[in-house]
GROMACS .gro file of N, CA and C in nm:
model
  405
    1UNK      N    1  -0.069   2.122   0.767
    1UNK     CA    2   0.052   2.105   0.689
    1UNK      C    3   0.051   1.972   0.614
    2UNK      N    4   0.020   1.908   0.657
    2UNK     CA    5   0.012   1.739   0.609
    2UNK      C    6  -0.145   1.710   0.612
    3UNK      N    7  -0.188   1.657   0.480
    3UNK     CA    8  -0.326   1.619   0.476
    3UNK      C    9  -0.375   1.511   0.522
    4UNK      N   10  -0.335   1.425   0.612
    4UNK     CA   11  -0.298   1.318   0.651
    4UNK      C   12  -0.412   1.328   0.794
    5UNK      N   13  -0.396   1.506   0.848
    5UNK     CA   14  -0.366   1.547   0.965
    5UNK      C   15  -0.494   1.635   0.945
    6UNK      N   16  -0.586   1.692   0.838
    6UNK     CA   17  -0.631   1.776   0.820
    6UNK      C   18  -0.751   1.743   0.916
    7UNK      N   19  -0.817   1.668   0.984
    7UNK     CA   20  -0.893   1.638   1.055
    7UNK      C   21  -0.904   1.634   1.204
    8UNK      N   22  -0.758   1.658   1.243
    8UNK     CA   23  -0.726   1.668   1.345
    8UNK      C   24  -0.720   1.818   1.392
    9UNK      N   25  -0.756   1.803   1.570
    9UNK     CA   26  -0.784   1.929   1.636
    9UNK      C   27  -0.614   1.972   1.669
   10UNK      N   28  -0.617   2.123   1.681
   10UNK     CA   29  -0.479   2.156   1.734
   10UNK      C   30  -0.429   2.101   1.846
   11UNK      N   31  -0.479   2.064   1.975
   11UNK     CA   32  -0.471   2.039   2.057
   11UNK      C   33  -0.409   1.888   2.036
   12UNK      N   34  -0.451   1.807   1.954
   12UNK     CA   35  -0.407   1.654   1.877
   12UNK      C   36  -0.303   1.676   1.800
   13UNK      N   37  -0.305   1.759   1.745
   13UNK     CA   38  -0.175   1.812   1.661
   13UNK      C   39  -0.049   1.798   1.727
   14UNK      N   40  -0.064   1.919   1.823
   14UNK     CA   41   0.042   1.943   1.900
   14UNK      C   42   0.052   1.828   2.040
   15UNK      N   43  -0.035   1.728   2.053
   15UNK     CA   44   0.028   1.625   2.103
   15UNK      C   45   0.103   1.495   2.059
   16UNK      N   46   0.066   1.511   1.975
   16UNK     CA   47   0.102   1.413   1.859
   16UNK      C   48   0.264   1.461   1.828
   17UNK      N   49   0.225   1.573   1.784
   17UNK     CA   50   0.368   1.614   1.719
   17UNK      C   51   0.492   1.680   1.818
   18UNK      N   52   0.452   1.615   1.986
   18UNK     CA   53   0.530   1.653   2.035
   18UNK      C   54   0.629   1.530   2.065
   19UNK      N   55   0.572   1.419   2.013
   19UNK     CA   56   0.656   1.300   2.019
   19UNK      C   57   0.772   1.330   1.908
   20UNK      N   58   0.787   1.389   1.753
   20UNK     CA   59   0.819   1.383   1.677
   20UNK      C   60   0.950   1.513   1.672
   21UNK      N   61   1.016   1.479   1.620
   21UNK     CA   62   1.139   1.537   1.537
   21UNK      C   63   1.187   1.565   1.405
   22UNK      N   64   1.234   1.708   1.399
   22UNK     CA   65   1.244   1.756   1.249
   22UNK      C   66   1.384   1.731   1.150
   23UNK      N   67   1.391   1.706   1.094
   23UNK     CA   68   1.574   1.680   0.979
   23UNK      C   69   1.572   1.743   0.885
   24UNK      N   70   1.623   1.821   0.805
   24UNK     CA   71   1.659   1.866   0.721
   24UNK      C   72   1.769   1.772   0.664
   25UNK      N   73   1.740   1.745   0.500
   25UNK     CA   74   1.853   1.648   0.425
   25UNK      C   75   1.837   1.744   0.274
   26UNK      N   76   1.983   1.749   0.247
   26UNK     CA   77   2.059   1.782   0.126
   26UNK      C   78   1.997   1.697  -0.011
   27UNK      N   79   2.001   1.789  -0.142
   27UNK     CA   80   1.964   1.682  -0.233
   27UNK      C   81   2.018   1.627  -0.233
   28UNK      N   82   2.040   1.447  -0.311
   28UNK     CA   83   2.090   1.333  -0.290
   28UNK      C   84   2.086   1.276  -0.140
   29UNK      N   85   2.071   1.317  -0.052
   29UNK     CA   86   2.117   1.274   0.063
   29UNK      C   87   1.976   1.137   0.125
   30UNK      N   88   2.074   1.014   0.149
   30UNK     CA   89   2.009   0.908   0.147
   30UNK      C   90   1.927   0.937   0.297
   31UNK      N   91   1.804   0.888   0.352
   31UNK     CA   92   1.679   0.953   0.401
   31UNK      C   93   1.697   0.782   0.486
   32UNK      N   94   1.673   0.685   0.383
   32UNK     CA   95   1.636   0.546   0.467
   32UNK      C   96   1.717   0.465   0.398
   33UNK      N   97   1.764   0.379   0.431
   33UNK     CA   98   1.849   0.284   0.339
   33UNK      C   99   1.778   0.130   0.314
   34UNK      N  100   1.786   0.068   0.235
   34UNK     CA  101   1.702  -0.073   0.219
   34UNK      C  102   1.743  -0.132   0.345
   35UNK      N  103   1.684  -0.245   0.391
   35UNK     CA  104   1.733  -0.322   0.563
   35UNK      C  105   1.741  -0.238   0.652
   36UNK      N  106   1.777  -0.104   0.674
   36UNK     CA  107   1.764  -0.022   0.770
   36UNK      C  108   1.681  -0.048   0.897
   37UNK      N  109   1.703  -0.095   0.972
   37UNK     CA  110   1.640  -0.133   1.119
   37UNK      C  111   1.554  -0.040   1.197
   38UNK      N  112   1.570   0.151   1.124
   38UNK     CA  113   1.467   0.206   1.204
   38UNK      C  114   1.312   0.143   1.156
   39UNK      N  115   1.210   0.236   1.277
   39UNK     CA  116   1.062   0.204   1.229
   39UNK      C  117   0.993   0.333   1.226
   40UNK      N  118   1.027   0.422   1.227
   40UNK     CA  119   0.962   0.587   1.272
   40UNK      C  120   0.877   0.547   1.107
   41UNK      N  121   0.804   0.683   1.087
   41UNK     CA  122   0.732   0.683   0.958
   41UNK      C  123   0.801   0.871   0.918
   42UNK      N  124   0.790   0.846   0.850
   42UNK     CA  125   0.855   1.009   0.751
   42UNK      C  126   0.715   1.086   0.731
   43UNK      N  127   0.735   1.212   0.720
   43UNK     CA  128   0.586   1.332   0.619
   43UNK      C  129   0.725   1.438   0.562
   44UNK      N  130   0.701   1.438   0.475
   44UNK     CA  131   0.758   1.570   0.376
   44UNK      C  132   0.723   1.686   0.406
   45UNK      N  133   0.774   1.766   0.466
   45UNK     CA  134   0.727   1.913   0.514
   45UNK      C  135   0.759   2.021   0.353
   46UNK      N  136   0.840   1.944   0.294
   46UNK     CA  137   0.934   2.028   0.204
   46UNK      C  138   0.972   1.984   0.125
   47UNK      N  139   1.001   1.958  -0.010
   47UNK     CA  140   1.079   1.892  -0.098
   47UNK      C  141   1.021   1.784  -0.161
   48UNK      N  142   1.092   1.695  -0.236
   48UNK     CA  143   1.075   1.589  -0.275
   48UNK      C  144   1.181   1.473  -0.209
   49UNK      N  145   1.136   1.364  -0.245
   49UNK     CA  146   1.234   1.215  -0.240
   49UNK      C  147   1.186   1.138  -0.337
   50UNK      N  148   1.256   1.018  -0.394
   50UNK     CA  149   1.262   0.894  -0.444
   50UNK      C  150   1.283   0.812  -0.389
   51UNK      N  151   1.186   0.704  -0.387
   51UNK     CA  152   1.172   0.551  -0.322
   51UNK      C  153   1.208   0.476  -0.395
   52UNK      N  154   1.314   0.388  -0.368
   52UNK     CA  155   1.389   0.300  -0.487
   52UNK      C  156   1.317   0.148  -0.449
   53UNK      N  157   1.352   0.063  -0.514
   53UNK     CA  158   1.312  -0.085  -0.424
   53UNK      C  159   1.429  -0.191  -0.504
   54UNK      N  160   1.506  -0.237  -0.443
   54UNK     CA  161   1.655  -0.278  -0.518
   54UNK      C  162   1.582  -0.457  -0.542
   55UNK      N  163   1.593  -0.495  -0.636
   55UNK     CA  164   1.551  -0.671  -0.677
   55UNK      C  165   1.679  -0.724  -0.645
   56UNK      N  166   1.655  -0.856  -0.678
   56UNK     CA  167   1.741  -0.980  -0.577
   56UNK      C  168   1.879  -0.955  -0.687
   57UNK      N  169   1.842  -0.951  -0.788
   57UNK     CA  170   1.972  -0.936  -0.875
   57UNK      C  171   2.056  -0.794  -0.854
   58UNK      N  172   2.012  -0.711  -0.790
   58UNK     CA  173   2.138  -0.622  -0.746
   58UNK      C  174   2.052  -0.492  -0.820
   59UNK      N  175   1.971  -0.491  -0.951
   59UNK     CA  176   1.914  -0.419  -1.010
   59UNK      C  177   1.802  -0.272  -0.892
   60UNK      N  178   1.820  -0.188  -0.977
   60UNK     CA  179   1.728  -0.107  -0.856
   60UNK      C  180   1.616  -0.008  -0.932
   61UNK      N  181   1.501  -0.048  -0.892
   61UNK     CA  182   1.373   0.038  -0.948
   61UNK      C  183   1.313   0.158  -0.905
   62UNK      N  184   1.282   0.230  -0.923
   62UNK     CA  185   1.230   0.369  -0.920
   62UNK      C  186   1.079   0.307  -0.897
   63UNK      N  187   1.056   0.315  -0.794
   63UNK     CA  188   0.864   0.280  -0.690
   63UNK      C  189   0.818   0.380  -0.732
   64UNK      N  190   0.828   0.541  -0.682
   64UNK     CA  191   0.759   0.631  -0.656
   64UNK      C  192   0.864   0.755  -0.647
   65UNK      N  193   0.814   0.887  -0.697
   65UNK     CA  194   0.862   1.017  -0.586
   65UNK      C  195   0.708   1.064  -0.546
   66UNK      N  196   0.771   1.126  -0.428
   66UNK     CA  197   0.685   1.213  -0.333
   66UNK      C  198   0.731   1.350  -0.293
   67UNK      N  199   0.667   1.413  -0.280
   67UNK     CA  200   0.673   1.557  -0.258
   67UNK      C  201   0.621   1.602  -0.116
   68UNK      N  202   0.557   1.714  -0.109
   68UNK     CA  203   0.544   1.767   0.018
   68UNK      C  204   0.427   1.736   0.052
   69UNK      N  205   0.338   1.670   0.214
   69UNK     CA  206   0.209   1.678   0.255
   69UNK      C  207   0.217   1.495   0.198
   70UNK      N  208   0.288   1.397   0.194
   70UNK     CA  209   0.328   1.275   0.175
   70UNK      C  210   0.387   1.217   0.281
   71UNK      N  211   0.351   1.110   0.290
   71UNK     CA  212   0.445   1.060   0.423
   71UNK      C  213   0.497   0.855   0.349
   72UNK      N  214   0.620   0.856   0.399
   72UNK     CA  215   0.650   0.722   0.407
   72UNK      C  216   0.704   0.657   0.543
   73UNK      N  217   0.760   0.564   0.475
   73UNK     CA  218   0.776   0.410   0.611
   73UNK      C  219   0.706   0.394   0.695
   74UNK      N  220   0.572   0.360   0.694
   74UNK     CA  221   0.475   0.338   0.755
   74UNK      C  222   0.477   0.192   0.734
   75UNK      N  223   0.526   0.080   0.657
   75UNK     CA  224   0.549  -0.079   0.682
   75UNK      C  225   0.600  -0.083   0.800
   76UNK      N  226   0.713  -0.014   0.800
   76UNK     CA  227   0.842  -0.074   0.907
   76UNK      C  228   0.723  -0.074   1.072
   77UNK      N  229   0.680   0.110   1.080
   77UNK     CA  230   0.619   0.104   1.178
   77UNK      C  231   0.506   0.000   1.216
   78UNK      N  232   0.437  -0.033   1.101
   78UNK     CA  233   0.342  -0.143   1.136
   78UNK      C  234   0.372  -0.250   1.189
   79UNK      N  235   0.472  -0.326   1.104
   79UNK     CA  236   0.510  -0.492   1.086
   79UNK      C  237   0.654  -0.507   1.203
   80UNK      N  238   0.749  -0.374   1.221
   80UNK     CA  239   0.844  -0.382   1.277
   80UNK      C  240   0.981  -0.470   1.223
   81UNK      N  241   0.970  -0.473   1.090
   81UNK     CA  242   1.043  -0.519   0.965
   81UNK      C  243   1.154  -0.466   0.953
   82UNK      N  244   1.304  -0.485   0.900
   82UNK     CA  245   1.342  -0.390   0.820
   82UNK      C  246   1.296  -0.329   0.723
   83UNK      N  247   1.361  -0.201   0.648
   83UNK     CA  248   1.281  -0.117   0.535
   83UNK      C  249   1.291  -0.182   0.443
   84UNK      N  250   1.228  -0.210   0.356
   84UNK     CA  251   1.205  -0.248   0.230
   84UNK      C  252   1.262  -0.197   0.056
   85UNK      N  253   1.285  -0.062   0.132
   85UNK     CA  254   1.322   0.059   0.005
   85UNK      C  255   1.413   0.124   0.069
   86UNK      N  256   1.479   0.218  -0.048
   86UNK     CA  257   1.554   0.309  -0.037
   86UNK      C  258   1.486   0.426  -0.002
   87UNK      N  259   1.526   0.550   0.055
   87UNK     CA  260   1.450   0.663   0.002
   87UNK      C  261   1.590   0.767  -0.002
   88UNK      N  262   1.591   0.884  -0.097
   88UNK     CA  263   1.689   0.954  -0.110
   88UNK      C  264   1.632   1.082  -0.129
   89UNK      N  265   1.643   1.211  -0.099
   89UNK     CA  266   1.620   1.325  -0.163
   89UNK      C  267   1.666   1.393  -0.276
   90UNK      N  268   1.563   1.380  -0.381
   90UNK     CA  269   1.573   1.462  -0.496
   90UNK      C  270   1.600   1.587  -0.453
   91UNK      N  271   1.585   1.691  -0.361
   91UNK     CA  272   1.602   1.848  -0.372
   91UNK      C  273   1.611   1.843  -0.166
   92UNK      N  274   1.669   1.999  -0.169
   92UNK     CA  275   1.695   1.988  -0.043
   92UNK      C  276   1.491   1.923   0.053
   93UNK      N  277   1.555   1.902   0.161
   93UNK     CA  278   1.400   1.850   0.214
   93UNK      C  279   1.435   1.840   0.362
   94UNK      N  280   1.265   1.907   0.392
   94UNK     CA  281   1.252   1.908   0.545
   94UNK      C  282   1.117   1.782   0.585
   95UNK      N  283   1.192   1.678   0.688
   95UNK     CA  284   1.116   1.583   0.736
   95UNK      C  285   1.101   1.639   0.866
   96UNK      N  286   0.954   1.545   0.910
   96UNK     CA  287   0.906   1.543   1.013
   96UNK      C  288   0.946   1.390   1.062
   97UNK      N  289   0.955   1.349   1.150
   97UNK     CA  290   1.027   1.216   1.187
   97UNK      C  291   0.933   1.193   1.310
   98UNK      N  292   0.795   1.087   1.311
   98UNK     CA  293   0.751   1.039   1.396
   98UNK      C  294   0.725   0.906   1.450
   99UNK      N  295   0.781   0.861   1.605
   99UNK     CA  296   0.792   0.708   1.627
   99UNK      C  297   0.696   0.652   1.601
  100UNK      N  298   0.719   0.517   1.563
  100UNK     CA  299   0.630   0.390   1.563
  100UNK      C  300   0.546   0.402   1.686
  101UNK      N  301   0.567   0.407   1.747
  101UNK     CA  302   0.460   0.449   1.939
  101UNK      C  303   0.357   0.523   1.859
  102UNK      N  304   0.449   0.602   1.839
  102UNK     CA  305   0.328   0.753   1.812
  102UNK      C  306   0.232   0.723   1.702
  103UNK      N  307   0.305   0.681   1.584
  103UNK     CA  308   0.216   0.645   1.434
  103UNK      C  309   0.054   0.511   1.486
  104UNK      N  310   0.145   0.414   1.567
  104UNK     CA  311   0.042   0.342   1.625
  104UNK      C  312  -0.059   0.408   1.711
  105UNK      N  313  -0.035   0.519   1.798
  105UNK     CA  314  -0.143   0.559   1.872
  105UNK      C  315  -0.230   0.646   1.790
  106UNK      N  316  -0.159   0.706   1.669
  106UNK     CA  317  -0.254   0.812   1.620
  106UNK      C  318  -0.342   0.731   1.520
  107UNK      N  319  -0.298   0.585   1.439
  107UNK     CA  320  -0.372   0.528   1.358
  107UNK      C  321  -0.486   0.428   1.456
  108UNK      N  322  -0.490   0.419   1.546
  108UNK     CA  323  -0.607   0.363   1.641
  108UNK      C  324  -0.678   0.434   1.708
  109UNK      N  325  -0.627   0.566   1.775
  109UNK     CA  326  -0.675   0.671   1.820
  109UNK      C  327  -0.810   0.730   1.756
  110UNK      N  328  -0.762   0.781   1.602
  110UNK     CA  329  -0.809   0.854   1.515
  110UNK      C  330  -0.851   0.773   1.374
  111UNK      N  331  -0.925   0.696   1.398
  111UNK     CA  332  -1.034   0.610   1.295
  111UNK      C  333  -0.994   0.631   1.196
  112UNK      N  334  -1.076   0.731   1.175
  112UNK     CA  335  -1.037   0.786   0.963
  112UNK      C  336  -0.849   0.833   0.956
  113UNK      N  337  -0.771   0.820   1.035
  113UNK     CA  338  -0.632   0.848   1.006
  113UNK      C  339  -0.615   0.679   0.960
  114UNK      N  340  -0.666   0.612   1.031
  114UNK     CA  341  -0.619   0.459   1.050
  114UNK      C  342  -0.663   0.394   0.939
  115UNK      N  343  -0.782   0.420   0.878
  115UNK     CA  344  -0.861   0.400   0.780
  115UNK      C  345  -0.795   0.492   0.605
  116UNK      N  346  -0.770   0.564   0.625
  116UNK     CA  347  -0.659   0.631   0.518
  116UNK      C  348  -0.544   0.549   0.494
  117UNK      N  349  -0.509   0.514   0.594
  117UNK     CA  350  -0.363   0.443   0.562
  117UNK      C  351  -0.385   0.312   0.499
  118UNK      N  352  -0.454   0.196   0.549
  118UNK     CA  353  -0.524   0.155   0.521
  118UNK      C  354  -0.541   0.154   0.362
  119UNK      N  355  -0.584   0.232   0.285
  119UNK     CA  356  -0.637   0.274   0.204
  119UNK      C  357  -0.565   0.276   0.063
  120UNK      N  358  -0.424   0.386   0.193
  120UNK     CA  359  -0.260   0.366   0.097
  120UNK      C  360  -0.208   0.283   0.090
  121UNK      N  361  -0.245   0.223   0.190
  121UNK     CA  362  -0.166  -0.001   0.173
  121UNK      C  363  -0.211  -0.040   0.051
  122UNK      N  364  -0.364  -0.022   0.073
  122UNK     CA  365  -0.404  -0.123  -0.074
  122UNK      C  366  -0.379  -0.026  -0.174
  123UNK      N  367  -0.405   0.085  -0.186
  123UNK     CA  368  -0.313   0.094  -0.365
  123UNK      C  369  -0.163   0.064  -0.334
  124UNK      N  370  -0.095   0.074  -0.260
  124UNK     CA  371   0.070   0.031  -0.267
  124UNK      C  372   0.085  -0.125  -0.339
  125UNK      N  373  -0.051  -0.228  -0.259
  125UNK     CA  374   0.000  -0.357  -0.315
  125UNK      C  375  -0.088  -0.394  -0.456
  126UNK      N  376  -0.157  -0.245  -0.492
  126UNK     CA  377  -0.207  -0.268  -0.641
  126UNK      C  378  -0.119  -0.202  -0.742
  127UNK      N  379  -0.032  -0.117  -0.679
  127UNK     CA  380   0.033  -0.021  -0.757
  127UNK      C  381   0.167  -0.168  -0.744
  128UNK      N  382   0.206  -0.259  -0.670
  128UNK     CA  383   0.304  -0.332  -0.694
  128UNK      C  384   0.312  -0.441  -0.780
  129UNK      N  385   0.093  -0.466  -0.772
  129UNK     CA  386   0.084  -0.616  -0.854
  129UNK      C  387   0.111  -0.519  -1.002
  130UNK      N  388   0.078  -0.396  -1.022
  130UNK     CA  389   0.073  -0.361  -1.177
  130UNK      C  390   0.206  -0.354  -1.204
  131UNK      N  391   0.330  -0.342  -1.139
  131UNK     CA  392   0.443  -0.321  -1.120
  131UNK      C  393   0.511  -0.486  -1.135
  132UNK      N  394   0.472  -0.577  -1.130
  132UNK     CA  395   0.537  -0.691  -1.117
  132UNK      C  396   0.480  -0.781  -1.227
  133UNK      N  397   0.380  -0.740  -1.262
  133UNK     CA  398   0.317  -0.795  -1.439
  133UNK      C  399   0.353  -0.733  -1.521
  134UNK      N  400   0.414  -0.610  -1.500
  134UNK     CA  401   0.504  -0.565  -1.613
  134UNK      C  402   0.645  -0.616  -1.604
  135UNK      N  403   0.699  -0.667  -1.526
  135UNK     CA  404   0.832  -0.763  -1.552
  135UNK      C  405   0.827  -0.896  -1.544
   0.00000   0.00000   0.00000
């Protein structure tokens, strides 16, 4: 379901994903809020969202949308931060909701999961430097 995951045995699957919990959210319906204190990480089973990222002046930018077989808040789980971004659903959407415990055991566990992410960090902070030389 998630390409994230495509490497993984069923048996890993379904241990993994027995830590985790499913939500269904309405379009518009806000997903994560900026400062938000959870750390779980999101996957899109369904739908889309928009990741906002609000600047110091109150102003608010459009980061990214994502669609289905995508996953976010994977900072929070790492660093144990508040969130950084908004996220909201563009169209109705079904999340998968898995703890920081869990995201940590499966990105050390499973090499090339850990190594992917990894991967998405560094385009995130290349996709931000191209993002911040344009203002």
């Amino acid at each position: 379901m998630f390409p994230l995951f495509a490497g993984l045995s069923d048996e890993q699957i379904e241990s993994y994903g027995a830590t985790c919990r499913w939500r269904e959210y309405k379009s518009g319906e806000m997903i994560i809020d900026h400062n938000d204190k959870t750390n779980d990480v999101r996957f899109i089973a369904s739908g889309e969202v928009r990741v906002v990222v609000r600047m110091v002046e109150g102003r608010e930018v459009i980061f990214n949308d994502f669609g289905a077989g995508r996953h976010f808040g994977e900072l929070s789980a790492i660093d144990g931060q508040t969130r950084s971004a908004n996220v909201t659903s563009l169209t109705n959407a079904r999340i998968c909701i898995m703890p920081a415990a869990t995201f940590k055991s499966l990105v050390t566990e499973v090499p090339d999961i850990g190594w992917t992410i990894m991967q998405d960090l560094a385009a995130l902070v290349r996709s931000l430097s191209d993002r911040l030389s344009e203002f």
